[in-house]
PDB file of N, CA and C in Angstrom:
ATOM      1  N   UNK A   1     -14.324 -22.864  15.774  1.00  0.00           N
ATOM      2  CA  UNK A   1     -14.950 -21.934  16.701  1.00  0.00           C
ATOM      3  C   UNK A   1     -15.437 -20.683  15.991  1.00  0.00           C
ATOM      4  N   UNK A   2     -15.262 -20.608  14.706  1.00  0.00           N
ATOM      5  CA  UNK A   2     -15.731 -19.463  13.955  1.00  0.00           C
ATOM      6  C   UNK A   2     -14.780 -18.282  13.951  1.00  0.00           C
ATOM      7  N   UNK A   3     -13.567 -18.433  14.476  1.00  0.00           N
ATOM      8  CA  UNK A   3     -12.587 -17.346  14.476  1.00  0.00           C
ATOM      9  C   UNK A   3     -11.705 -17.444  13.250  1.00  0.00           C
ATOM     10  N   UNK A   4     -11.410 -16.298  12.689  1.00  0.00           N
ATOM     11  CA  UNK A   4     -10.521 -16.249  11.526  1.00  0.00           C
ATOM     12  C   UNK A   4      -9.073 -16.187  11.981  1.00  0.00           C
ATOM     13  N   UNK A   5      -8.232 -16.891  11.285  1.00  0.00           N
ATOM     14  CA  UNK A   5      -6.785 -16.773  11.472  1.00  0.00           C
ATOM     15  C   UNK A   5      -6.289 -16.048  10.233  1.00  0.00           C
ATOM     16  N   UNK A   6      -5.864 -14.812  10.459  1.00  0.00           N
ATOM     17  CA  UNK A   6      -5.518 -13.945   9.338  1.00  0.00           C
ATOM     18  C   UNK A   6      -4.171 -14.305   8.717  1.00  0.00           C
ATOM     19  N   UNK A   7      -4.099 -14.110   7.420  1.00  0.00           N
ATOM     20  CA  UNK A   7      -2.827 -14.241   6.715  1.00  0.00           C
ATOM     21  C   UNK A   7      -1.926 -13.091   7.154  1.00  0.00           C
ATOM     22  N   UNK A   8      -0.600 -13.275   7.038  1.00  0.00           N
ATOM     23  CA  UNK A   8       0.299 -12.174   7.394  1.00  0.00           C
ATOM     24  C   UNK A   8      -0.054 -10.909   6.610  1.00  0.00           C
ATOM     25  N   UNK A   9      -0.052  -9.785   7.316  1.00  0.00           N
ATOM     26  CA  UNK A   9      -0.350  -8.511   6.681  1.00  0.00           C
ATOM     27  C   UNK A   9      -1.797  -8.077   6.812  1.00  0.00           C
ATOM     28  N   UNK A  10      -2.637  -8.911   7.467  1.00  0.00           N
ATOM     29  CA  UNK A  10      -4.046  -8.568   7.640  1.00  0.00           C
ATOM     30  C   UNK A  10      -4.468  -8.763   9.083  1.00  0.00           C
ATOM     31  N   UNK A  11      -5.493  -8.008   9.489  1.00  0.00           N
ATOM     32  CA  UNK A  11      -5.995  -8.064  10.855  1.00  0.00           C
ATOM     33  C   UNK A  11      -7.494  -7.798  10.848  1.00  0.00           C
ATOM     34  N   UNK A  12      -8.130  -7.901  11.990  1.00  0.00           N
ATOM     35  CA  UNK A  12      -9.568  -7.658  12.122  1.00  0.00           C
ATOM     36  C   UNK A  12     -10.327  -8.960  12.269  1.00  0.00           C
ATOM     37  N   UNK A  13     -11.581  -8.858  12.706  1.00  0.00           N
ATOM     38  CA  UNK A  13     -12.398 -10.056  12.940  1.00  0.00           C
ATOM     39  C   UNK A  13     -12.540 -10.916  11.691  1.00  0.00           C
ATOM     40  N   UNK A  14     -12.650 -10.287  10.537  1.00  0.00           N
ATOM     41  CA  UNK A  14     -12.804 -11.016   9.285  1.00  0.00           C
ATOM     42  C   UNK A  14     -11.577 -10.840   8.387  1.00  0.00           C
ATOM     43  N   UNK A  15     -10.441 -10.455   8.997  1.00  0.00           N
ATOM     44  CA  UNK A  15      -9.187 -10.237   8.258  1.00  0.00           C
ATOM     45  C   UNK A  15      -9.380  -9.216   7.134  1.00  0.00           C
ATOM     46  N   UNK A  16     -10.251  -8.241   7.373  1.00  0.00           N
ATOM     47  CA  UNK A  16     -10.620  -7.275   6.349  1.00  0.00           C
ATOM     48  C   UNK A  16      -9.703  -6.062   6.281  1.00  0.00           C
ATOM     49  N   UNK A  17      -8.842  -5.888   7.259  1.00  0.00           N
ATOM     50  CA  UNK A  17      -8.001  -4.690   7.302  1.00  0.00           C
ATOM     51  C   UNK A  17      -6.530  -5.082   7.173  1.00  0.00           C
ATOM     52  N   UNK A  18      -5.813  -4.287   6.385  1.00  0.00           N
ATOM     53  CA  UNK A  18      -4.366  -4.490   6.293  1.00  0.00           C
ATOM     54  C   UNK A  18      -3.743  -4.077   7.620  1.00  0.00           C
ATOM     55  N   UNK A  19      -2.762  -4.822   8.071  1.00  0.00           N
ATOM     56  CA  UNK A  19      -2.076  -4.443   9.309  1.00  0.00           C
ATOM     57  C   UNK A  19      -0.947  -3.474   8.976  1.00  0.00           C
ATOM     58  N   UNK A  20      -0.591  -2.677   9.959  1.00  0.00           N
ATOM     59  CA  UNK A  20       0.463  -1.681   9.788  1.00  0.00           C
ATOM     60  C   UNK A  20       1.796  -2.242  10.263  1.00  0.00           C
ATOM     61  N   UNK A  21       2.896  -1.732   9.701  1.00  0.00           N
ATOM     62  CA  UNK A  21       4.207  -2.210  10.119  1.00  0.00           C
ATOM     63  C   UNK A  21       4.447  -1.933  11.602  1.00  0.00           C
ATOM     64  N   UNK A  22       4.794  -2.976  12.326  1.00  0.00           N
ATOM     65  CA  UNK A  22       5.103  -2.893  13.759  1.00  0.00           C
ATOM     66  C   UNK A  22       4.002  -2.210  14.561  1.00  0.00           C
ATOM     67  N   UNK A  23       2.759  -2.310  14.103  1.00  0.00           N
ATOM     68  CA  UNK A  23       1.624  -1.666  14.768  1.00  0.00           C
ATOM     69  C   UNK A  23       1.889  -0.191  15.055  1.00  0.00           C
ATOM     70  N   UNK A  24       2.624   0.445  14.180  1.00  0.00           N
ATOM     71  CA  UNK A  24       2.966   1.877  14.292  1.00  0.00           C
ATOM     72  C   UNK A  24       3.686   2.176  15.608  1.00  0.00           C
ATOM     73  N   UNK A  25       4.293   1.171  16.198  1.00  0.00           N
ATOM     74  CA  UNK A  25       5.033   1.309  17.457  1.00  0.00           C
ATOM     75  C   UNK A  25       4.218   1.977  18.559  1.00  0.00           C
ATOM     76  N   UNK A  26       2.893   1.960  18.433  1.00  0.00           N
ATOM     77  CA  UNK A  26       2.055   2.595  19.439  1.00  0.00           C
ATOM     78  C   UNK A  26       2.140   4.115  19.414  1.00  0.00           C
ATOM     79  N   UNK A  27       2.715   4.661  18.345  1.00  0.00           N
ATOM     80  CA  UNK A  27       2.929   6.109  18.248  1.00  0.00           C
ATOM     81  C   UNK A  27       2.078   6.756  17.165  1.00  0.00           C
ATOM     82  N   UNK A  28       1.118   6.017  16.654  1.00  0.00           N
ATOM     83  CA  UNK A  28       0.269   6.552  15.603  1.00  0.00           C
ATOM     84  C   UNK A  28      -0.933   5.663  15.394  1.00  0.00           C
ATOM     85  N   UNK A  29      -1.750   6.006  14.387  1.00  0.00           N
ATOM     86  CA  UNK A  29      -2.946   5.246  14.056  1.00  0.00           C
ATOM     87  C   UNK A  29      -2.684   4.435  12.799  1.00  0.00           C
ATOM     88  N   UNK A  30      -3.217   3.239  12.780  1.00  0.00           N
ATOM     89  CA  UNK A  30      -3.118   2.388  11.604  1.00  0.00           C
ATOM     90  C   UNK A  30      -4.291   2.707  10.682  1.00  0.00           C
ATOM     91  N   UNK A  31      -3.997   3.121   9.459  1.00  0.00           N
ATOM     92  CA  UNK A  31      -5.036   3.423   8.473  1.00  0.00           C
ATOM     93  C   UNK A  31      -5.529   2.133   7.829  1.00  0.00           C
ATOM     94  N   UNK A  32      -6.692   2.210   7.229  1.00  0.00           N
ATOM     95  CA  UNK A  32      -7.293   1.041   6.584  1.00  0.00           C
ATOM     96  C   UNK A  32      -6.425   0.481   5.462  1.00  0.00           C
ATOM     97  N   UNK A  33      -5.578   1.325   4.860  1.00  0.00           N
ATOM     98  CA  UNK A  33      -4.739   0.853   3.758  1.00  0.00           C
ATOM     99  C   UNK A  33      -3.420   0.239   4.244  1.00  0.00           C
ATOM    100  N   UNK A  34      -3.255   0.118   5.568  1.00  0.00           N
ATOM    101  CA  UNK A  34      -2.053  -0.516   6.105  1.00  0.00           C
ATOM    102  C   UNK A  34      -0.882   0.424   6.312  1.00  0.00           C
ATOM    103  N   UNK A  35      -1.120   1.727   6.211  1.00  0.00           N
ATOM    104  CA  UNK A  35      -0.058   2.698   6.467  1.00  0.00           C
ATOM    105  C   UNK A  35      -0.309   3.375   7.812  1.00  0.00           C
ATOM    106  N   UNK A  36       0.766   3.864   8.410  1.00  0.00           N
ATOM    107  CA  UNK A  36       0.669   4.534   9.705  1.00  0.00           C
ATOM    108  C   UNK A  36       0.453   6.028   9.544  1.00  0.00           C
ATOM    109  N   UNK A  37      -0.404   6.573  10.372  1.00  0.00           N
ATOM    110  CA  UNK A  37      -0.543   8.021  10.516  1.00  0.00           C
ATOM    111  C   UNK A  37       0.116   8.349  11.849  1.00  0.00           C
ATOM    112  N   UNK A  38       1.367   8.765  11.771  1.00  0.00           N
ATOM    113  CA  UNK A  38       2.183   8.954  12.970  1.00  0.00           C
ATOM    114  C   UNK A  38       1.753  10.173  13.775  1.00  0.00           C
ATOM    115  N   UNK A  39       1.978  10.074  15.072  1.00  0.00           N
ATOM    116  CA  UNK A  39       1.763  11.213  15.952  1.00  0.00           C
ATOM    117  C   UNK A  39       2.696  12.346  15.556  1.00  0.00           C
ATOM    118  N   UNK A  40       2.382  13.537  15.979  1.00  0.00           N
ATOM    119  CA  UNK A  40       3.075  14.758  15.584  1.00  0.00           C
ATOM    120  C   UNK A  40       4.588  14.706  15.744  1.00  0.00           C
ATOM    121  N   UNK A  41       5.083  14.026  16.734  1.00  0.00           N
ATOM    122  CA  UNK A  41       6.513  14.042  17.006  1.00  0.00           C
ATOM    123  C   UNK A  41       7.238  12.770  16.538  1.00  0.00           C
ATOM    124  N   UNK A  42       6.591  12.005  15.665  1.00  0.00           N
ATOM    125  CA  UNK A  42       7.192  10.762  15.186  1.00  0.00           C
ATOM    126  C   UNK A  42       7.070  10.656  13.677  1.00  0.00           C
ATOM    127  N   UNK A  43       7.987   9.913  13.072  1.00  0.00           N
ATOM    128  CA  UNK A  43       7.981   9.740  11.636  1.00  0.00           C
ATOM    129  C   UNK A  43       8.461   8.355  11.249  1.00  0.00           C
ATOM    130  N   UNK A  44       8.655   8.108   9.983  1.00  0.00           N
ATOM    131  CA  UNK A  44       9.041   6.839   9.354  1.00  0.00           C
ATOM    132  C   UNK A  44       7.777   6.028   9.068  1.00  0.00           C
ATOM    133  N   UNK A  45       7.896   5.047   8.226  1.00  0.00           N
ATOM    134  CA  UNK A  45       6.743   4.245   7.812  1.00  0.00           C
ATOM    135  C   UNK A  45       6.045   3.575   8.985  1.00  0.00           C
ATOM    136  N   UNK A  46       6.806   3.255  10.052  1.00  0.00           N
ATOM    137  CA  UNK A  46       6.216   2.589  11.213  1.00  0.00           C
ATOM    138  C   UNK A  46       6.239   3.454  12.478  1.00  0.00           C
ATOM    139  N   UNK A  47       6.435   4.755  12.314  1.00  0.00           N
ATOM    140  CA  UNK A  47       6.462   5.731  13.421  1.00  0.00           C
ATOM    141  C   UNK A  47       7.578   5.439  14.417  1.00  0.00           C
ATOM    142  N   UNK A  48       8.638   4.805  13.966  1.00  0.00           N
ATOM    143  CA  UNK A  48       9.718   4.419  14.869  1.00  0.00           C
ATOM    144  C   UNK A  48      10.720   5.536  15.119  1.00  0.00           C
ATOM    145  N   UNK A  49      10.675   6.589  14.302  1.00  0.00           N
ATOM    146  CA  UNK A  49      11.662   7.663  14.414  1.00  0.00           C
ATOM    147  C   UNK A  49      11.083   8.830  15.200  1.00  0.00           C
ATOM    148  N   UNK A  50      11.752   9.216  16.283  1.00  0.00           N
ATOM    149  CA  UNK A  50      11.334  10.383  17.054  1.00  0.00           C
ATOM    150  C   UNK A  50      11.968  11.621  16.432  1.00  0.00           C
ATOM    151  N   UNK A  51      11.140  12.604  16.105  1.00  0.00           N
ATOM    152  CA  UNK A  51      11.633  13.847  15.517  1.00  0.00           C
ATOM    153  C   UNK A  51      12.244  14.718  16.611  1.00  0.00           C
ATOM    154  N   UNK A  52      13.201  15.519  16.244  1.00  0.00           N
ATOM    155  CA  UNK A  52      13.811  16.477  17.163  1.00  0.00           C
ATOM    156  C   UNK A  52      13.008  17.760  17.099  1.00  0.00           C
ATOM    157  N   UNK A  53      12.112  17.947  18.039  1.00  0.00           N
ATOM    158  CA  UNK A  53      11.226  19.097  17.988  1.00  0.00           C
ATOM    159  C   UNK A  53      11.262  19.930  19.269  1.00  0.00           C
ATOM    160  N   UNK A  54      12.142  19.608  20.198  1.00  0.00           N
ATOM    161  CA  UNK A  54      12.211  20.367  21.440  1.00  0.00           C
ATOM    162  C   UNK A  54      12.524  21.827  21.123  1.00  0.00           C
ATOM    163  N   UNK A  55      11.719  22.720  21.648  1.00  0.00           N
ATOM    164  CA  UNK A  55      11.940  24.139  21.422  1.00  0.00           C
ATOM    165  C   UNK A  55      11.391  24.652  20.109  1.00  0.00           C
ATOM    166  N   UNK A  56      10.743  23.798  19.345  1.00  0.00           N
ATOM    167  CA  UNK A  56      10.172  24.207  18.062  1.00  0.00           C
ATOM    168  C   UNK A  56       8.678  24.437  18.269  1.00  0.00           C
ATOM    169  N   UNK A  57       8.179  25.552  17.810  1.00  0.00           N
ATOM    170  CA  UNK A  57       6.752  25.837  17.967  1.00  0.00           C
ATOM    171  C   UNK A  57       5.938  24.896  17.095  1.00  0.00           C
ATOM    172  N   UNK A  58       4.695  24.658  17.497  1.00  0.00           N
ATOM    173  CA  UNK A  58       3.811  23.818  16.696  1.00  0.00           C
ATOM    174  C   UNK A  58       3.624  24.401  15.299  1.00  0.00           C
ATOM    175  N   UNK A  59       3.604  25.738  15.205  1.00  0.00           N
ATOM    176  CA  UNK A  59       3.434  26.388  13.902  1.00  0.00           C
ATOM    177  C   UNK A  59       4.629  26.109  12.989  1.00  0.00           C
ATOM    178  N   UNK A  60       5.849  26.201  13.556  1.00  0.00           N
ATOM    179  CA  UNK A  60       7.053  25.941  12.759  1.00  0.00           C
ATOM    180  C   UNK A  60       7.102  24.482  12.327  1.00  0.00           C
ATOM    181  N   UNK A  61       6.722  23.584  13.225  1.00  0.00           N
ATOM    182  CA  UNK A  61       6.720  22.161  12.898  1.00  0.00           C
ATOM    183  C   UNK A  61       5.687  21.875  11.813  1.00  0.00           C
ATOM    184  N   UNK A  62       4.501  22.464  11.924  1.00  0.00           N
ATOM    185  CA  UNK A  62       3.455  22.258  10.923  1.00  0.00           C
ATOM    186  C   UNK A  62       3.904  22.797   9.565  1.00  0.00           C
ATOM    187  N   UNK A  63       4.574  23.951   9.555  1.00  0.00           N
ATOM    188  CA  UNK A  63       5.067  24.521   8.294  1.00  0.00           C
ATOM    189  C   UNK A  63       6.114  23.610   7.671  1.00  0.00           C
ATOM    190  N   UNK A  64       6.988  23.037   8.506  1.00  0.00           N
ATOM    191  CA  UNK A  64       8.003  22.123   7.996  1.00  0.00           C
ATOM    192  C   UNK A  64       7.348  20.881   7.401  1.00  0.00           C
ATOM    193  N   UNK A  65       6.388  20.299   8.123  1.00  0.00           N
ATOM    194  CA  UNK A  65       5.723  19.088   7.656  1.00  0.00           C
ATOM    195  C   UNK A  65       4.937  19.335   6.375  1.00  0.00           C
ATOM    196  N   UNK A  66       4.401  20.537   6.211  1.00  0.00           N
ATOM    197  CA  UNK A  66       3.627  20.871   5.016  1.00  0.00           C
ATOM    198  C   UNK A  66       4.520  21.286   3.855  1.00  0.00           C
ATOM    199  N   UNK A  67       5.829  21.334   4.098  1.00  0.00           N
ATOM    200  CA  UNK A  67       6.765  21.714   3.053  1.00  0.00           C
ATOM    201  C   UNK A  67       6.803  23.212   2.809  1.00  0.00           C
ATOM    202  N   UNK A  68       6.277  23.985   3.764  1.00  0.00           N
ATOM    203  CA  UNK A  68       6.230  25.432   3.598  1.00  0.00           C
ATOM    204  C   UNK A  68       7.450  26.129   4.193  1.00  0.00           C
ATOM    205  N   UNK A  69       8.175  25.438   5.062  1.00  0.00           N
ATOM    206  CA  UNK A  69       9.345  26.052   5.683  1.00  0.00           C
ATOM    207  C   UNK A  69      10.541  25.893   4.755  1.00  0.00           C
ATOM    208  N   UNK A  70      11.236  26.995   4.492  1.00  0.00           N
ATOM    209  CA  UNK A  70      12.386  26.958   3.593  1.00  0.00           C
ATOM    210  C   UNK A  70      13.530  26.155   4.191  1.00  0.00           C
ATOM    211  N   UNK A  71      13.755  26.322   5.475  1.00  0.00           N
ATOM    212  CA  UNK A  71      14.825  25.588   6.152  1.00  0.00           C
ATOM    213  C   UNK A  71      14.224  24.825   7.318  1.00  0.00           C
ATOM    214  N   UNK A  72      14.719  23.659   7.555  1.00  0.00           N
ATOM    215  CA  UNK A  72      14.205  22.848   8.644  1.00  0.00           C
ATOM    216  C   UNK A  72      14.558  23.457   9.988  1.00  0.00           C
ATOM    217  N   UNK A  73      13.554  23.646  10.871  1.00  0.00           N
ATOM    218  CA  UNK A  73      13.850  24.167  12.196  1.00  0.00           C
ATOM    219  C   UNK A  73      14.436  23.100  13.114  1.00  0.00           C
ATOM    220  N   UNK A  74      14.455  21.858  12.659  1.00  0.00           N
ATOM    221  CA  UNK A  74      14.951  20.766  13.469  1.00  0.00           C
ATOM    222  C   UNK A  74      16.402  20.987  13.852  1.00  0.00           C
ATOM    223  N   UNK A  75      16.694  20.910  15.123  1.00  0.00           N
ATOM    224  CA  UNK A  75      18.036  21.113  15.686  1.00  0.00           C
ATOM    225  C   UNK A  75      18.587  22.488  15.333  1.00  0.00           C
ATOM    226  N   UNK A  76      17.709  23.420  15.054  1.00  0.00           N
ATOM    227  CA  UNK A  76      18.119  24.780  14.754  1.00  0.00           C
ATOM    228  C   UNK A  76      18.986  24.908  13.517  1.00  0.00           C
ATOM    229  N   UNK A  77      19.055  23.856  12.707  1.00  0.00           N
ATOM    230  CA  UNK A  77      19.893  23.886  11.521  1.00  0.00           C
ATOM    231  C   UNK A  77      21.375  23.776  11.830  1.00  0.00           C
ATOM    232  N   UNK A  78      21.702  23.469  13.096  1.00  0.00           N
ATOM    233  CA  UNK A  78      23.108  23.412  13.504  1.00  0.00           C
ATOM    234  C   UNK A  78      23.475  22.068  14.125  1.00  0.00           C
ATOM    235  N   UNK A  79      22.808  21.031  13.722  1.00  0.00           N
ATOM    236  CA  UNK A  79      23.108  19.724  14.292  1.00  0.00           C
ATOM    237  C   UNK A  79      22.386  18.630  13.548  1.00  0.00           C
ATOM    238  N   UNK A  80      22.445  17.452  14.123  1.00  0.00           N
ATOM    239  CA  UNK A  80      21.847  16.284  13.502  1.00  0.00           C
ATOM    240  C   UNK A  80      20.909  15.626  14.497  1.00  0.00           C
ATOM    241  N   UNK A  81      19.758  15.221  14.020  1.00  0.00           N
ATOM    242  CA  UNK A  81      18.771  14.560  14.858  1.00  0.00           C
ATOM    243  C   UNK A  81      18.986  13.048  14.822  1.00  0.00           C
ATOM    244  N   UNK A  82      19.110  12.455  15.990  1.00  0.00           N
ATOM    245  CA  UNK A  82      19.238  10.998  16.076  1.00  0.00           C
ATOM    246  C   UNK A  82      18.237  10.507  17.107  1.00  0.00           C
ATOM    247  N   UNK A  83      17.161   9.907  16.630  1.00  0.00           N
ATOM    248  CA  UNK A  83      16.092   9.331  17.444  1.00  0.00           C
ATOM    249  C   UNK A  83      15.575  10.307  18.504  1.00  0.00           C
ATOM    250  N   UNK A  84      15.287  11.514  18.094  1.00  0.00           N
ATOM    251  CA  UNK A  84      14.661  12.471  18.979  1.00  0.00           C
ATOM    252  C   UNK A  84      15.615  13.340  19.773  1.00  0.00           C
ATOM    253  N   UNK A  85      16.919  13.152  19.605  1.00  0.00           N
ATOM    254  CA  UNK A  85      17.912  13.948  20.320  1.00  0.00           C
ATOM    255  C   UNK A  85      18.775  14.694  19.334  1.00  0.00           C
ATOM    256  N   UNK A  86      18.979  15.991  19.597  1.00  0.00           N
ATOM    257  CA  UNK A  86      19.843  16.803  18.735  1.00  0.00           C
ATOM    258  C   UNK A  86      21.305  16.662  19.177  1.00  0.00           C
ATOM    259  N   UNK A  87      22.159  16.439  18.208  1.00  0.00           N
ATOM    260  CA  UNK A  87      23.593  16.429  18.426  1.00  0.00           C
ATOM    261  C   UNK A  87      24.155  17.611  17.662  1.00  0.00           C
ATOM    262  N   UNK A  88      24.694  18.584  18.404  1.00  0.00           N
ATOM    263  CA  UNK A  88      25.147  19.831  17.813  1.00  0.00           C
ATOM    264  C   UNK A  88      26.398  19.658  16.975  1.00  0.00           C
ATOM    265  N   UNK A  89      26.461  20.442  15.904  1.00  0.00           N
ATOM    266  CA  UNK A  89      27.650  20.481  15.064  1.00  0.00           C
ATOM    267  C   UNK A  89      28.748  21.251  15.817  1.00  0.00           C
ATOM    268  N   UNK A  90      30.013  20.948  15.557  1.00  0.00           N
ATOM    269  CA  UNK A  90      31.086  21.697  16.225  1.00  0.00           C
ATOM    270  C   UNK A  90      31.005  23.180  15.905  1.00  0.00           C
ATOM    271  N   UNK A  91      31.376  23.987  16.882  1.00  0.00           N
ATOM    272  CA  UNK A  91      31.440  25.418  16.681  1.00  0.00           C
ATOM    273  C   UNK A  91      30.278  26.062  17.257  1.00  0.00           C
TER     274      UNK A  91
END
């Protein structure tokens, strides 16, 4: 019928594009090189990790992502982020 059946790791009408891991979980864009460009609040190679950003300004988050922030504003530095939820340290 003229349709291509792509090898694993490729997609597109002519199998010309590398596929992204887990289709970026619907939380980002798949780049032509097969890597995910995750949405602002998600991370990991397949955008599966939700960042803890509640209460963090876009400017602070951008500074952290650019490596300009000395300390991570995530969870206020007093807890641990687990899939988008902050768990506070004792005290």
